[in-house]
Amino acid sequence: QKEVEQDPGPLSVPEGAIVSLNCTYSNSAFQYFMWYRQYSRKGPELLMYTYSSGNKEDGRFTAQVDKSSKYISLFIRDSQPSDSATYLCAMKEEGGSEKLVFGKGTKLTVNP
Amino acid sequence: SAVISQKPSRDICQRGTSLTIQCQVDSQVTMMFWYRQQPGQSLTLIATANQGSEATYESGFVIDKFPISRPNLTFSTLTVSNMSPEDSSIYLCSVVMLGGDEKLFFGSGTQLSVL
């Protein structure tokens, strides 16, 4: 079993839809959880950064962490065509190494 | 966040040659890393670039193939040596900012194609 599993999609939704992106993981030592957005031919851009369990909201984006289930989610409300990108989840352990473990990414297309 | 400039942005190279990728940050960072992003694969850490000393390589990556320099806090280079088509990938510089909450930021990447 890979450390981080993420459905690569592709996922296609109409404009205005609520999008749910998910990752599961196996390492219970992960404490920091991130979502990156990557547009075509660009580097990943940090979107959400959370520590431990719970929810974090930033505008149309909500990140959820359920450590008991080893499951994280990113919700996008009122999705826009400009949200079309690949979304990468990433996580790391507390203390010591800065090494992040990434999912493979989910490619999202929001159709106008 | 910082401005992380990476160049070249893309290149097409011949088998057996080498390419050096540069990463310049506009403010001081604590840590610099090099990642590889192959099609359909997760971002994979190649090495941690250490200022003034040898880089720390991850399993599966060696200095002879991927020599790295970091002469100061804001600049690093990654060389892909003796290239083969299997080295075709996106190479990304990433940094943790000084006083920056341990968040990792990425450059725009170098798209490398080896013929």
CSV table of C-alpha atoms in Angstrom, one decimal:
chain,number,residue,atom,x,y,z
A,1,GLN,CA,0.0,0.0,0.0
A,2,LYS,CA,1.4,3.4,-1.0
A,3,GLU,CA,1.8,6.0,1.8
A,4,VAL,CA,-0.6,8.4,0.1
A,5,GLU,CA,-3.4,7.5,-2.3
A,6,GLN,CA,-5.2,10.0,-4.5
A,7,ASP,CA,-7.6,9.3,-7.3
A,8,PRO,CA,-6.0,10.8,-10.4
A,9,GLY,CA,-9.4,11.5,-12.0
A,10,PRO,CA,-9.9,13.2,-14.4
A,11,LEU,CA,-12.8,15.0,-12.7
A,12,SER,CA,-15.1,17.2,-14.8
A,13,VAL,CA,-17.8,19.3,-13.3
A,14,PRO,CA,-20.1,22.2,-14.4
A,15,GLU,CA,-19.4,25.7,-13.3
A,16,GLY,CA,-20.9,26.4,-9.8
A,17,ALA,CA,-20.7,22.8,-8.7
A,18,ILE,CA,-19.2,21.7,-5.3
A,19,VAL,CA,-16.1,19.8,-5.8
A,20,SER,CA,-14.7,17.2,-3.4
A,21,LEU,CA,-11.2,16.0,-3.7
A,22,ASN,CA,-9.8,13.3,-1.4
A,23,CYS,CA,-6.7,11.5,-0.2
A,24,THR,CA,-6.1,8.6,2.1
A,25,TYR,CA,-2.9,7.8,3.9
A,26,SER,CA,-1.4,4.9,5.9
A,27,ASN,CA,1.2,6.7,8.1
A,28,SER,CA,-0.4,7.6,11.4
A,29,ALA,CA,2.6,9.9,12.2
A,30,PHE,CA,1.5,12.4,9.6
A,31,GLN,CA,0.5,15.6,11.3
A,32,TYR,CA,0.7,18.4,8.7
A,33,PHE,CA,-1.6,18.2,5.7
A,34,MET,CA,-1.4,20.4,2.6
A,35,TRP,CA,-3.2,20.9,-0.7
A,36,TYR,CA,-1.4,22.3,-3.7
A,37,ARG,CA,-2.9,23.5,-6.9
A,38,GLN,CA,-0.9,23.1,-10.1
A,39,TYR,CA,-1.8,24.8,-13.4
A,40,SER,CA,-0.4,23.3,-16.6
A,41,ARG,CA,3.3,24.1,-17.1
A,42,LYS,CA,3.5,25.8,-13.7
A,43,GLY,CA,4.9,24.7,-10.3
A,44,PRO,CA,2.6,23.7,-7.5
A,45,GLU,CA,1.0,26.5,-5.5
A,46,LEU,CA,0.3,26.1,-1.8
A,47,LEU,CA,-3.5,26.4,-1.3
A,48,MET,CA,-4.3,25.0,2.1
A,49,TYR,CA,-2.1,24.1,5.1
A,50,THR,CA,-3.5,22.4,8.2
A,51,TYR,CA,-2.2,20.8,11.3
A,52,SER,CA,-3.7,17.7,12.9
A,53,SER,CA,-7.5,17.2,12.6
A,54,GLY,CA,-10.4,19.5,11.9
A,55,ASN,CA,-11.5,21.9,9.3
A,56,LYS,CA,-10.0,25.0,7.8
A,57,GLU,CA,-11.8,27.4,5.5
A,58,ASP,CA,-10.4,30.0,3.1
A,59,GLY,CA,-12.9,31.6,0.8
A,60,ARG,CA,-14.4,29.0,-1.4
A,61,PHE,CA,-12.0,26.3,-0.2
A,62,THR,CA,-12.4,24.1,2.8
A,63,ALA,CA,-9.8,21.5,3.9
A,64,GLN,CA,-10.9,18.7,6.3
A,65,VAL,CA,-8.7,16.2,8.1
A,66,ASP,CA,-10.0,13.1,9.7
A,67,LYS,CA,-7.0,11.5,11.4
A,68,SER,CA,-9.0,8.6,12.8
A,69,SER,CA,-9.9,7.5,9.3
A,70,LYS,CA,-6.6,8.7,7.8
A,71,TYR,CA,-8.6,10.7,5.2
A,72,ILE,CA,-8.3,14.3,4.1
A,73,SER,CA,-10.5,16.3,1.8
A,74,LEU,CA,-10.6,19.6,-0.1
A,75,PHE,CA,-13.9,21.1,-1.0
A,76,ILE,CA,-14.3,23.8,-3.6
A,77,ARG,CA,-17.6,25.7,-3.5
A,78,ASP,CA,-19.1,27.6,-6.4
A,79,SER,CA,-16.4,26.2,-8.7
A,80,GLN,CA,-15.1,28.4,-11.5
A,81,PRO,CA,-13.3,27.6,-14.8
A,82,SER,CA,-10.2,29.2,-13.3
A,83,ASP,CA,-10.2,26.3,-10.7
A,84,SER,CA,-9.3,23.9,-13.5
A,85,ALA,CA,-6.0,22.5,-12.5
A,86,THR,CA,-4.4,19.5,-10.9
A,87,TYR,CA,-4.8,19.3,-7.1
A,88,LEU,CA,-2.1,17.6,-5.1
A,89,CYS,CA,-2.4,16.5,-1.5
A,90,ALA,CA,0.8,16.4,0.6
A,91,MET,CA,1.6,15.5,4.2
A,92,LYS,CA,4.5,15.2,6.6
A,93,GLU,CA,5.4,14.1,10.1
A,94,GLU,CA,5.9,16.5,13.0
A,95,GLY,CA,9.4,17.4,13.8
A,96,GLY,CA,12.6,16.4,12.1
A,97,SER,CA,12.6,16.1,8.3
A,98,GLU,CA,10.8,18.6,6.1
A,99,LYS,CA,10.2,15.8,3.6
A,100,LEU,CA,6.7,15.9,2.2
A,101,VAL,CA,4.9,12.9,0.8
A,102,PHE,CA,2.6,13.7,-2.1
A,103,GLY,CA,-0.4,12.1,-3.8
A,104,LYS,CA,-0.3,11.7,-7.5
A,105,GLY,CA,-2.8,14.6,-8.0
A,106,THR,CA,-6.4,14.8,-9.3
A,107,LYS,CA,-6.9,16.7,-12.5
A,108,LEU,CA,-10.0,18.9,-12.3
A,109,THR,CA,-11.8,20.6,-15.2
A,110,VAL,CA,-14.6,23.1,-14.5
A,111,ASN,CA,-16.7,23.6,-17.6
A,112,PRO,CA,-18.4,27.0,-18.2
B,1,SER,CA,5.7,33.7,0.0
B,2,ALA,CA,8.9,34.3,-2.1
B,3,VAL,CA,9.6,34.7,-5.8
B,4,ILE,CA,11.4,31.5,-6.8
B,5,SER,CA,13.0,31.9,-10.3
B,6,GLN,CA,13.9,28.7,-12.1
B,7,LYS,CA,15.7,28.5,-15.4
B,8,PRO,CA,15.6,27.2,-18.0
B,9,SER,CA,11.8,26.8,-18.0
B,10,ARG,CA,12.2,24.0,-20.6
B,11,ASP,CA,14.8,22.3,-22.7
B,12,ILE,CA,15.2,19.5,-25.2
B,13,CYS,CA,18.5,17.7,-24.8
B,14,GLN,CA,20.4,14.9,-26.5
B,15,ARG,CA,21.1,11.6,-24.8
B,16,GLY,CA,24.4,11.5,-23.0
B,17,THR,CA,24.6,15.3,-22.4
B,18,SER,CA,24.1,17.2,-19.1
B,19,LEU,CA,21.8,20.1,-18.1
B,20,THR,CA,22.2,22.4,-15.2
B,21,ILE,CA,19.1,24.0,-13.8
B,22,GLN,CA,19.3,27.1,-11.7
B,23,CYS,CA,17.1,28.2,-8.8
B,24,GLN,CA,17.2,31.7,-7.4
B,25,VAL,CA,15.0,33.0,-4.5
B,26,ASP,CA,14.5,36.6,-3.8
B,27,SER,CA,14.7,36.3,0.0
B,28,GLN,CA,16.4,34.1,2.5
B,29,VAL,CA,15.3,30.6,3.0
B,30,THR,CA,16.1,27.9,5.5
B,31,MET,CA,15.9,24.9,3.3
B,32,MET,CA,16.0,24.2,-0.4
B,33,PHE,CA,15.0,21.0,-2.1
B,34,TRP,CA,14.9,19.5,-5.6
B,35,TYR,CA,11.9,17.4,-6.7
B,36,ARG,CA,11.1,15.4,-9.8
B,37,GLN,CA,7.6,15.2,-11.3
B,38,GLN,CA,7.2,12.4,-13.8
B,39,PRO,CA,4.0,12.0,-15.8
B,40,GLY,CA,1.4,10.1,-13.8
B,41,GLN,CA,3.6,9.9,-10.8
B,42,SER,CA,3.8,11.7,-7.4
B,43,LEU,CA,6.3,14.5,-6.8
B,44,THR,CA,9.4,12.8,-5.7
B,45,LEU,CA,12.1,14.3,-3.6
B,46,ILE,CA,15.6,14.1,-5.2
B,47,ALA,CA,17.7,15.8,-2.5
B,48,THR,CA,18.0,18.5,0.1
B,49,ALA,CA,20.4,21.2,-1.0
B,50,ASN,CA,22.7,22.1,1.9
B,51,GLN,CA,24.4,25.4,2.0
B,52,GLY,CA,28.2,25.0,1.6
B,53,SER,CA,28.2,21.3,1.9
B,54,GLU,CA,27.2,18.2,0.0
B,55,ALA,CA,23.5,17.6,-0.7
B,56,THR,CA,21.5,14.9,1.1
B,57,TYR,CA,20.1,12.5,-1.4
B,58,GLU,CA,17.0,10.4,-1.1
B,59,SER,CA,17.0,6.7,-1.8
B,60,GLY,CA,17.4,6.0,-5.5
B,61,PHE,CA,19.2,9.2,-6.3
B,62,VAL,CA,23.0,9.6,-6.4
B,63,ILE,CA,25.4,12.5,-6.5
B,64,ASP,CA,27.1,11.4,-9.7
B,65,LYS,CA,23.8,11.5,-11.6
B,66,PHE,CA,22.3,14.6,-9.9
B,67,PRO,CA,25.1,16.8,-8.6
B,68,ILE,CA,23.7,19.8,-6.6
B,69,SER,CA,25.3,23.0,-5.4
B,70,ARG,CA,24.1,25.6,-3.0
B,71,PRO,CA,26.8,28.3,-2.5
B,72,ASN,CA,24.6,30.6,-0.5
B,73,LEU,CA,21.2,30.9,1.2
B,74,THR,CA,19.3,31.9,-1.9
B,75,PHE,CA,20.8,30.0,-4.9
B,76,SER,CA,21.1,26.4,-5.9
B,77,THR,CA,21.7,24.4,-9.0
B,78,LEU,CA,20.8,20.8,-10.0
B,79,THR,CA,22.6,19.1,-12.8
B,80,VAL,CA,21.1,16.1,-14.6
B,81,SER,CA,24.1,14.2,-15.9
B,82,ASN,CA,24.6,11.8,-18.8
B,83,MET,CA,20.9,12.0,-19.6
B,84,SER,CA,18.7,9.3,-21.0
B,85,PRO,CA,15.1,9.5,-22.2
B,86,GLU,CA,14.1,8.2,-18.7
B,87,ASP,CA,15.2,11.5,-17.3
B,88,SER,CA,12.5,13.3,-19.2
B,89,SER,CA,10.5,15.0,-16.5
B,90,ILE,CA,9.7,18.2,-14.7
B,91,TYR,CA,12.3,19.3,-12.2
B,92,LEU,CA,11.2,21.6,-9.4
B,93,CYS,CA,13.1,23.7,-6.9
B,94,SER,CA,11.3,24.2,-3.6
B,95,VAL,CA,12.1,26.2,-0.5
B,96,VAL,CA,11.1,26.7,3.1
B,97,MET,CA,11.2,30.4,3.9
B,98,LEU,CA,13.2,31.8,6.9
B,99,GLY,CA,10.6,32.4,9.6
B,100,GLY,CA,8.0,31.0,7.3
B,101,ASP,CA,6.0,28.5,9.2
B,102,GLU,CA,7.7,25.5,7.6
B,103,LYS,CA,5.5,25.8,4.5
B,104,LEU,CA,7.0,24.6,1.3
B,105,PHE,CA,6.9,26.7,-1.8
B,106,PHE,CA,7.8,25.7,-5.4
B,107,GLY,CA,9.4,27.3,-8.4
B,108,SER,CA,7.7,27.1,-11.8
B,109,GLY,CA,9.7,24.1,-12.8
B,110,THR,CA,11.9,23.0,-15.7
B,111,GLN,CA,10.4,20.8,-18.3
B,112,LEU,CA,13.1,18.5,-19.6
B,113,SER,CA,12.8,16.3,-22.7
B,114,VAL,CA,15.7,13.9,-23.6
B,115,LEU,CA,15.8,12.5,-27.1
